[in-house]
mmCIF file of C-alpha atoms in Angstrom:
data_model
loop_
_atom_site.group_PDB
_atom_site.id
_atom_site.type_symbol
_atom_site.label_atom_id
_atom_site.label_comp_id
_atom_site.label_asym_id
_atom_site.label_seq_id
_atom_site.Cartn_x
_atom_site.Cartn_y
_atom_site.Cartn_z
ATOM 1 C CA UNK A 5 28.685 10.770 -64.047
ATOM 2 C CA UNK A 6 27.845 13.082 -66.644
ATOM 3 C CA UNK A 7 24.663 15.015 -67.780
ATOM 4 C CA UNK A 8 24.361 12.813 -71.128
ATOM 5 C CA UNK A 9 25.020 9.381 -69.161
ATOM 6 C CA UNK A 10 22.621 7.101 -69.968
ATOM 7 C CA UNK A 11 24.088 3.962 -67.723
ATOM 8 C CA UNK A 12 21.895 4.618 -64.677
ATOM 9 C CA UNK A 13 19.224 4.396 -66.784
ATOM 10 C CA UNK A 14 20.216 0.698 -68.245
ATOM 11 C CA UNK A 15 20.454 -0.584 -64.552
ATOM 12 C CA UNK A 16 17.355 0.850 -63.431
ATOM 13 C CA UNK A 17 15.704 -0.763 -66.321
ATOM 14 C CA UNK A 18 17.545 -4.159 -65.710
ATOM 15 C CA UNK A 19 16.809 -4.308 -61.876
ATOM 16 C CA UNK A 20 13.538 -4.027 -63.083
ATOM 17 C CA UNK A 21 13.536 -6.739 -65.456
ATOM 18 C CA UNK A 22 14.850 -8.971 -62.590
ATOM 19 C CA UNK A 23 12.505 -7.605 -59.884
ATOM 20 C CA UNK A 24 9.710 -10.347 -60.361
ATOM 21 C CA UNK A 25 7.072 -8.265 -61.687
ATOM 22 C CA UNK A 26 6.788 -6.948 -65.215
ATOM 23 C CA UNK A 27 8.238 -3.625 -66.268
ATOM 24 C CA UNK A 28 5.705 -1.677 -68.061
ATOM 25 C CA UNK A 29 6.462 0.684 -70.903
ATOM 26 C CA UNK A 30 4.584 1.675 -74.045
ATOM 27 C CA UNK A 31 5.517 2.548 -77.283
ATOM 28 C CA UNK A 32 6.018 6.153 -78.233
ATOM 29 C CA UNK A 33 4.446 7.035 -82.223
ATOM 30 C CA UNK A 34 4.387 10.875 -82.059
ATOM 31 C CA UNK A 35 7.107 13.363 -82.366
ATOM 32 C CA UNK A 36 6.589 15.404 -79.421
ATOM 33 C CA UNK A 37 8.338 15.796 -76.209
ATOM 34 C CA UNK A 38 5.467 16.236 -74.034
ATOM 35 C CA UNK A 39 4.669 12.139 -74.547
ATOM 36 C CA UNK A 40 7.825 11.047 -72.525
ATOM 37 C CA UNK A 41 7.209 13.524 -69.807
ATOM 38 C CA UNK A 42 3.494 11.841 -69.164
ATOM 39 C CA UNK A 43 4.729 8.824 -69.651
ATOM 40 C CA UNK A 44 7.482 9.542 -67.119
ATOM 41 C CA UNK A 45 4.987 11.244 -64.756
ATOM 42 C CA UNK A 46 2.326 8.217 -65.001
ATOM 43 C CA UNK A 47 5.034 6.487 -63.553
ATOM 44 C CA UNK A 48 5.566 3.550 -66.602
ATOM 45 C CA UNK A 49 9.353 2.100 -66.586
ATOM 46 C CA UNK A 50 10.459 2.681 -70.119
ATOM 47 C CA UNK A 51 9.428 3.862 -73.926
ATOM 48 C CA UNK A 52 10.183 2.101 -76.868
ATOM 49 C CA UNK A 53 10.617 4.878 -79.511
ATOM 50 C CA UNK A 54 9.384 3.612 -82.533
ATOM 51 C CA UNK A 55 11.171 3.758 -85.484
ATOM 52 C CA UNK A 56 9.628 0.748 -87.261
ATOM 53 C CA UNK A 57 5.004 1.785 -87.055
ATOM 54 C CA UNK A 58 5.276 5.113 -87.321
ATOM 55 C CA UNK A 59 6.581 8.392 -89.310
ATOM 56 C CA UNK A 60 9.407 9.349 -87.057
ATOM 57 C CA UNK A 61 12.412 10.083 -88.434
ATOM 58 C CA UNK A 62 15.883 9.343 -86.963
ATOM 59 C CA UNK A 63 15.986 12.940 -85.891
ATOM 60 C CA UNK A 64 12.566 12.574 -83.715
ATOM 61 C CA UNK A 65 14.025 9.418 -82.445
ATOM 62 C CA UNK A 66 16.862 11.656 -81.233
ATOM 63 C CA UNK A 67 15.205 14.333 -79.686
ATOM 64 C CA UNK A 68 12.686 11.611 -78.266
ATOM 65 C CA UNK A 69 15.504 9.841 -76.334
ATOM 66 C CA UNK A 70 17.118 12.733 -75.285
ATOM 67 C CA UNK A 71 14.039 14.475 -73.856
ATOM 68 C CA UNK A 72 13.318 10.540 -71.922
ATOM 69 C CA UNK A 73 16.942 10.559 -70.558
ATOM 70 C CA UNK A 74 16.378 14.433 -68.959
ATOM 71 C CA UNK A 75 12.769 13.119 -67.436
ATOM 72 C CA UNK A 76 15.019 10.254 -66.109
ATOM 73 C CA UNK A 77 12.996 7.702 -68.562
ATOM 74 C CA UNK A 78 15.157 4.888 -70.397
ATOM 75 C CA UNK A 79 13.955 5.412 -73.723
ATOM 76 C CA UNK A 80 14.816 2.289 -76.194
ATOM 77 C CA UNK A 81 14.521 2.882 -79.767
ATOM 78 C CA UNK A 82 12.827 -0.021 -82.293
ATOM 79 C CA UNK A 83 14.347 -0.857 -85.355
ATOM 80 C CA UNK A 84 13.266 -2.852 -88.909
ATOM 81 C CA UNK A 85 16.756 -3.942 -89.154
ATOM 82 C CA UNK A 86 20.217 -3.401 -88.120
ATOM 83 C CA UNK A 87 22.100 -0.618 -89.405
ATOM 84 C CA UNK A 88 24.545 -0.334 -87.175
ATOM 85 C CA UNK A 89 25.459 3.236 -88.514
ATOM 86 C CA UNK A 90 21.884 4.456 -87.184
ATOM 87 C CA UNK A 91 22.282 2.045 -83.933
ATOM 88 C CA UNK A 92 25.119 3.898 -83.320
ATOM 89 C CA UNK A 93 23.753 7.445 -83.346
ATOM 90 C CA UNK A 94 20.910 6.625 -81.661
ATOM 91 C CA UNK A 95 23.073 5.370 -79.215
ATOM 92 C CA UNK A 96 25.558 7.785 -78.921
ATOM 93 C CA UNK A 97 22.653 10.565 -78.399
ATOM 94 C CA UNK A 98 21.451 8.402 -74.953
ATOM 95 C CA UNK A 99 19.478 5.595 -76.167
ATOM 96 C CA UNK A 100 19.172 3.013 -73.039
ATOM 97 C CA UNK A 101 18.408 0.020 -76.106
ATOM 98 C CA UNK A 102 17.428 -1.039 -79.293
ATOM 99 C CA UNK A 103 14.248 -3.338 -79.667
ATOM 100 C CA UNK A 104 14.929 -5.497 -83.207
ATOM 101 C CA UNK A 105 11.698 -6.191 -84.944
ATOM 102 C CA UNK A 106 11.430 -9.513 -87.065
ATOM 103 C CA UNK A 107 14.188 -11.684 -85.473
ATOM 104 C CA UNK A 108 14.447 -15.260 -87.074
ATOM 105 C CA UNK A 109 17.951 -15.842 -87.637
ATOM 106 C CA UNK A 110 21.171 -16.061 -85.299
ATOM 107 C CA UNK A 111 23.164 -13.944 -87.339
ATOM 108 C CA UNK A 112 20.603 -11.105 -86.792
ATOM 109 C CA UNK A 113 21.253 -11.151 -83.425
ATOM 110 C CA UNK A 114 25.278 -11.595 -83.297
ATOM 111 C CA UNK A 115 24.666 -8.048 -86.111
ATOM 112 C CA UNK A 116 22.988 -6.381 -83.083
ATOM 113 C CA UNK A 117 25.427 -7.833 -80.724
ATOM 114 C CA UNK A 118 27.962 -5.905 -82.825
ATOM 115 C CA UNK A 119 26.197 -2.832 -83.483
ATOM 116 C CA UNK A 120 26.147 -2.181 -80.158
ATOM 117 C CA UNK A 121 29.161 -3.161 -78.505
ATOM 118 C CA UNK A 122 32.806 -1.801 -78.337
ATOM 119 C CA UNK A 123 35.468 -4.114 -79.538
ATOM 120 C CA UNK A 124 36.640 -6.840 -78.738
ATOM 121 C CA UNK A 125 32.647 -8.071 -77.992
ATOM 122 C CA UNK A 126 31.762 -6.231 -81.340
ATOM 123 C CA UNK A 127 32.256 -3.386 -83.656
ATOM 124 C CA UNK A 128 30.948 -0.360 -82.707
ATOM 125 C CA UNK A 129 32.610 2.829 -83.887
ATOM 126 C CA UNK A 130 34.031 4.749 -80.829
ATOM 127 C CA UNK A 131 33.659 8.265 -80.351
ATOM 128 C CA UNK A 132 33.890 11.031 -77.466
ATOM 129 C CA UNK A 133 32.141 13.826 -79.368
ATOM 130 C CA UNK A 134 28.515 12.747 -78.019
ATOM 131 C CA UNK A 135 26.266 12.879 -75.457
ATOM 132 C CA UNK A 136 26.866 9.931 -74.038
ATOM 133 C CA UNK A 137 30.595 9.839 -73.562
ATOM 134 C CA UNK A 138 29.849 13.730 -71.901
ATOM 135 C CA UNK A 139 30.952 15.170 -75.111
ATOM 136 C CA UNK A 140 34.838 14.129 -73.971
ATOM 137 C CA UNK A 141 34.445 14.877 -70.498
ATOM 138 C CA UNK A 142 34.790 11.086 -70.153
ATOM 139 C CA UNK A 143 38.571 9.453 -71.025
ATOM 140 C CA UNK A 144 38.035 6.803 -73.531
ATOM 141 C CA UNK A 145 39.499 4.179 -71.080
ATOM 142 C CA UNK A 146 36.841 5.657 -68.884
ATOM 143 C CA UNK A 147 33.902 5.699 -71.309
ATOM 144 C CA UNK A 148 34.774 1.949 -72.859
ATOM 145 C CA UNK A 149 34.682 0.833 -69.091
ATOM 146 C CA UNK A 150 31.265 2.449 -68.645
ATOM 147 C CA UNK A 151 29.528 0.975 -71.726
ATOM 148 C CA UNK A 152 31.244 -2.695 -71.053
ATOM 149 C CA UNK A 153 30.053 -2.238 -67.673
ATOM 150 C CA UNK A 154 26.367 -1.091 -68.671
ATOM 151 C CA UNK A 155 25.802 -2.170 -72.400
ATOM 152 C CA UNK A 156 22.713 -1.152 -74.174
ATOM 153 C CA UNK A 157 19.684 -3.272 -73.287
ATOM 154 C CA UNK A 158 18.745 -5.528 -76.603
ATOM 155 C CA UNK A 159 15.324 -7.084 -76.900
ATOM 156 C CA UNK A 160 14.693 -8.941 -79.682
ATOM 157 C CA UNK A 161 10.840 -9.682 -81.585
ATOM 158 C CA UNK A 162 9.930 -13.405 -82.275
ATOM 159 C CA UNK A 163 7.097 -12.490 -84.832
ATOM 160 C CA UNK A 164 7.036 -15.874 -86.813
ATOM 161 C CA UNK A 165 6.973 -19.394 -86.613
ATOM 162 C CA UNK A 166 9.637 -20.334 -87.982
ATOM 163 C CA UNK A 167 13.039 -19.480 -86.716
ATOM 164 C CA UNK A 168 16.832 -20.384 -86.197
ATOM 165 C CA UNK A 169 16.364 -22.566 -82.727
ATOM 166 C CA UNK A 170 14.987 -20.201 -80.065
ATOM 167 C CA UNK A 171 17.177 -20.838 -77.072
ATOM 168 C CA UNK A 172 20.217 -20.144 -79.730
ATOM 169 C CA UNK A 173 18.367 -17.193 -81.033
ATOM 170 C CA UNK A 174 17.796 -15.039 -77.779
ATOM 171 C CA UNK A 175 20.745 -15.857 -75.488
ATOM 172 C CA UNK A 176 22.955 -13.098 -76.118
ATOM 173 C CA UNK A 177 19.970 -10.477 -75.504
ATOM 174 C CA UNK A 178 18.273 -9.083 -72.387
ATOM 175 C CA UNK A 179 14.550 -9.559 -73.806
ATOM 176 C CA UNK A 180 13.223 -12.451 -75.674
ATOM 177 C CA UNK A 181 9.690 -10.507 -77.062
ATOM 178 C CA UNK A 182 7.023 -11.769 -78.552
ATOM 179 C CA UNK A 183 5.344 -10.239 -81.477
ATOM 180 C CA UNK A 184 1.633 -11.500 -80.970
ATOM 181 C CA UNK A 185 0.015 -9.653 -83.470
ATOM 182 C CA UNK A 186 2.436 -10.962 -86.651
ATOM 183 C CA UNK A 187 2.992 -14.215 -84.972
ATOM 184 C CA UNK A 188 -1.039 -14.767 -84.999
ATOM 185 C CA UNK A 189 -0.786 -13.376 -88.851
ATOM 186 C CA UNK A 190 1.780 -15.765 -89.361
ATOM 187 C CA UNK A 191 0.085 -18.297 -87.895
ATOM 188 C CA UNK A 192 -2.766 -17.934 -90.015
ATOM 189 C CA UNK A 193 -4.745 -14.910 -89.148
ATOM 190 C CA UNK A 194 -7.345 -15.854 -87.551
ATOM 191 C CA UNK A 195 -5.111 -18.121 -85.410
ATOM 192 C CA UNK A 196 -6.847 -21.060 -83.759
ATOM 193 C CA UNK A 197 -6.537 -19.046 -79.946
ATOM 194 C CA UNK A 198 -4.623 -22.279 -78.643
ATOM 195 C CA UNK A 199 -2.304 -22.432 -81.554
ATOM 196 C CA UNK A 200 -1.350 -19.259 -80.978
ATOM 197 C CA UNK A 201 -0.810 -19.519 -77.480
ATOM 198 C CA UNK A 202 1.244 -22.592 -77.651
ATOM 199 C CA UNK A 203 3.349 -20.748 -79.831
ATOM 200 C CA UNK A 204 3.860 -17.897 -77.559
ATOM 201 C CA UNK A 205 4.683 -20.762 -74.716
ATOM 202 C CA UNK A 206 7.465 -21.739 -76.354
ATOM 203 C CA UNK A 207 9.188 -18.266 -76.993
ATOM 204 C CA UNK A 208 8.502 -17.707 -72.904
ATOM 205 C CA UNK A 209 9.738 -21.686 -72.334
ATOM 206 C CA UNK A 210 12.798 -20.376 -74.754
ATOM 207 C CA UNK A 211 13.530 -17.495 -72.681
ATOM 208 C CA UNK A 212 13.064 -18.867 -69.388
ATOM 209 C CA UNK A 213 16.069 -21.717 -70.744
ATOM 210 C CA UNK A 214 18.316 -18.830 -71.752
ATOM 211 C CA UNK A 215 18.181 -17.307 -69.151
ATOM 212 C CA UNK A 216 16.996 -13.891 -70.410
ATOM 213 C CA UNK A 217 13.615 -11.487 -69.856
ATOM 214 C CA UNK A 218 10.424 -12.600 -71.448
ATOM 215 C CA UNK A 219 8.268 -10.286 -72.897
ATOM 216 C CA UNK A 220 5.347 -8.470 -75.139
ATOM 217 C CA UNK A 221 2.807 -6.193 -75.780
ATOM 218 C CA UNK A 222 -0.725 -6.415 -74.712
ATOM 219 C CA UNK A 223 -3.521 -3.169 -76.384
ATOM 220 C CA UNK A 224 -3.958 -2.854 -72.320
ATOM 221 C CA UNK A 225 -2.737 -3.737 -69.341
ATOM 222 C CA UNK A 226 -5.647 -6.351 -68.214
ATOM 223 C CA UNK A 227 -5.077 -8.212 -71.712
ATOM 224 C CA UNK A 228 -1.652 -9.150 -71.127
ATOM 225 C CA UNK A 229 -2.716 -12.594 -69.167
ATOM 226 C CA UNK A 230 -4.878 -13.765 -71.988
ATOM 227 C CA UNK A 231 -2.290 -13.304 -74.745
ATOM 228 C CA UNK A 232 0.204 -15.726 -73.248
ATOM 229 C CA UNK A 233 1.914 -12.469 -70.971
ATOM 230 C CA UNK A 234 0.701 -13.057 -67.332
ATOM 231 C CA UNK A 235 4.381 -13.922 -66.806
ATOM 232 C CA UNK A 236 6.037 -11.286 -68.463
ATOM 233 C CA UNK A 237 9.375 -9.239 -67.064
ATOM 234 C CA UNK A 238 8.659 -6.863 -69.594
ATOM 235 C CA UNK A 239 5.545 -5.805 -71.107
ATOM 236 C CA UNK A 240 4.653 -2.727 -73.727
ATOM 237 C CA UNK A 241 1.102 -1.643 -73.547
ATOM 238 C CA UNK A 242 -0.706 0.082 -76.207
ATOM 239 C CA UNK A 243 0.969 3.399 -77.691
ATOM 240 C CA UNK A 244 0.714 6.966 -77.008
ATOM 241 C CA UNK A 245 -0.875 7.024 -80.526
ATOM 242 C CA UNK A 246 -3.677 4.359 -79.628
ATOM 243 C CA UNK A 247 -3.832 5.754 -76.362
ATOM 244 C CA UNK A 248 -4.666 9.376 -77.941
ATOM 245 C CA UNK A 249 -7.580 8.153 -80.468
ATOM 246 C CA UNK A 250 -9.275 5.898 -77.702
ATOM 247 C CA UNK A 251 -9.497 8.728 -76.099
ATOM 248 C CA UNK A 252 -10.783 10.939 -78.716
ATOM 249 C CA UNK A 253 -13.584 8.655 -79.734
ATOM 250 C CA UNK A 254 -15.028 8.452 -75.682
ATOM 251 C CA UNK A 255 -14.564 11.854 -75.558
ATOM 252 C CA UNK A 256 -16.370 12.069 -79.160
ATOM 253 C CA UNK A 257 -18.989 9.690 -77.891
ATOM 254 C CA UNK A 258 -19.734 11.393 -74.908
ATOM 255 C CA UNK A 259 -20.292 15.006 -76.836
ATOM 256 C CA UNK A 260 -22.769 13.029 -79.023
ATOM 257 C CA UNK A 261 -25.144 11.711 -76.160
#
């Protein structure tokens, strides 16, 4: 094993998906390294590096993962859409995943399916010059054998309605998400509570008959149950970003009394 290889991290965070109680992570908003070292010390399972709600660049992303992967976090990085250019560096530089926001249609998925697999199961460029193949310390038979062996963990958002069938849609992932927030929005924002929650038992009911991870984000921990997520493998709470102004306005509060 190399310094750079992220692998261990992809099992960890798949034995954890399978262990029978949710995986928590949050997402990480600010470009500092300091977040995925408390987030690492609190003891949460992941980060989801977001590259979709919030300024980070691609470069932040980079140094974001990295930074995870020394603190012995897996660090997954959300996407808009797939470029599998950028899903490749991000990759390459340790990235245990990509998260796809907005996923409706099949051929979304099979795109991320390429993006981030070697041929013949897709078409990722190869290359040894990166952290993850150990900078060529790894032979390429050796470093294919690894990634086929430990792909990237893909988790993709069901955010509306209205999609290519669901069971189709998520079976070649490792996460069927759902995005509560848009799907209510979709739904008609303010969603009737038991709309909404009928829709977000069929994306579990969908992932549970693929075979793959359910999961979502809750603003804290003791919401998840009420938004559909008392069953969830994997589960985001809140953000370092929402986390750091809740905070500021108690501490705020309590400097005003």
């Amino acid at each position: 094993m190399t310094a750079g290889d992220v692998r261990p991290l992809r099992r960890r965070l798949r034995a954890a998906l399978a262990a029978g109680s949710p995986a928590v992570g949050t997402f990480v908003k600010l470009a500092t390294p300091d977040v995925v070292e408390l987030a690492a010390a609190a003891g949460f399972a992941f980060v989801v590096v977001d590259l979709e709600h919030a300024t980070l660049t691609e470069r932040d992303a980079v140094d974001l993962v990295r930074h995870a992967a020394v603190c012995g976090l897996p660090a997954l990085v959300r996407v808009p859409e797939v470029d599998a250019a950028a899903v490749n560096r991000l990759l390459e530089a340790g990235a245990a995943g990509i998260q796809l926001s907005m996923l409706t249609r099949v051929a979304q998925t099979e795109a991320l399916v390429a993006a981030t697999r070697f041929a013949p199961a897709g078409r990722r460029s190869v290359s040894l010059a990166n952290r993850s193949a150990g900078f060529g310390a790894l032979p390429l038979a050796g470093f294919l054998r690894a990634e086929q062996d430990d792909p990237p963990v893909l988790v993709g958002q069901i955010e509306t309605a209205r999609t290519d069938p669901l069971p189709e849609l998520v079976a070649a992932l490792d996460v069927c998400f759902v995005g509560s927030t848009d799907l209510a929005v979709d739904l008609g924002l303010p969603a009737d509570p038991a709309v909404l929650r009928a829709a977000v038992d069929r994306v579990r009911a969908a992932a549970r008959s693929a075979d793959v991870a359910f999961g979502g984000w809750a603003p804290a921990r003791d919401r998840a149950a009420e938004l559909g997520l008392g069953a969830a493998d994997y589960l985001i709470v809140g953000s370092d970003l929402q986390m750091l102004a809740a905070g500021l306005r108690a501490a705020a509060g309590e400097e005003k009394q």
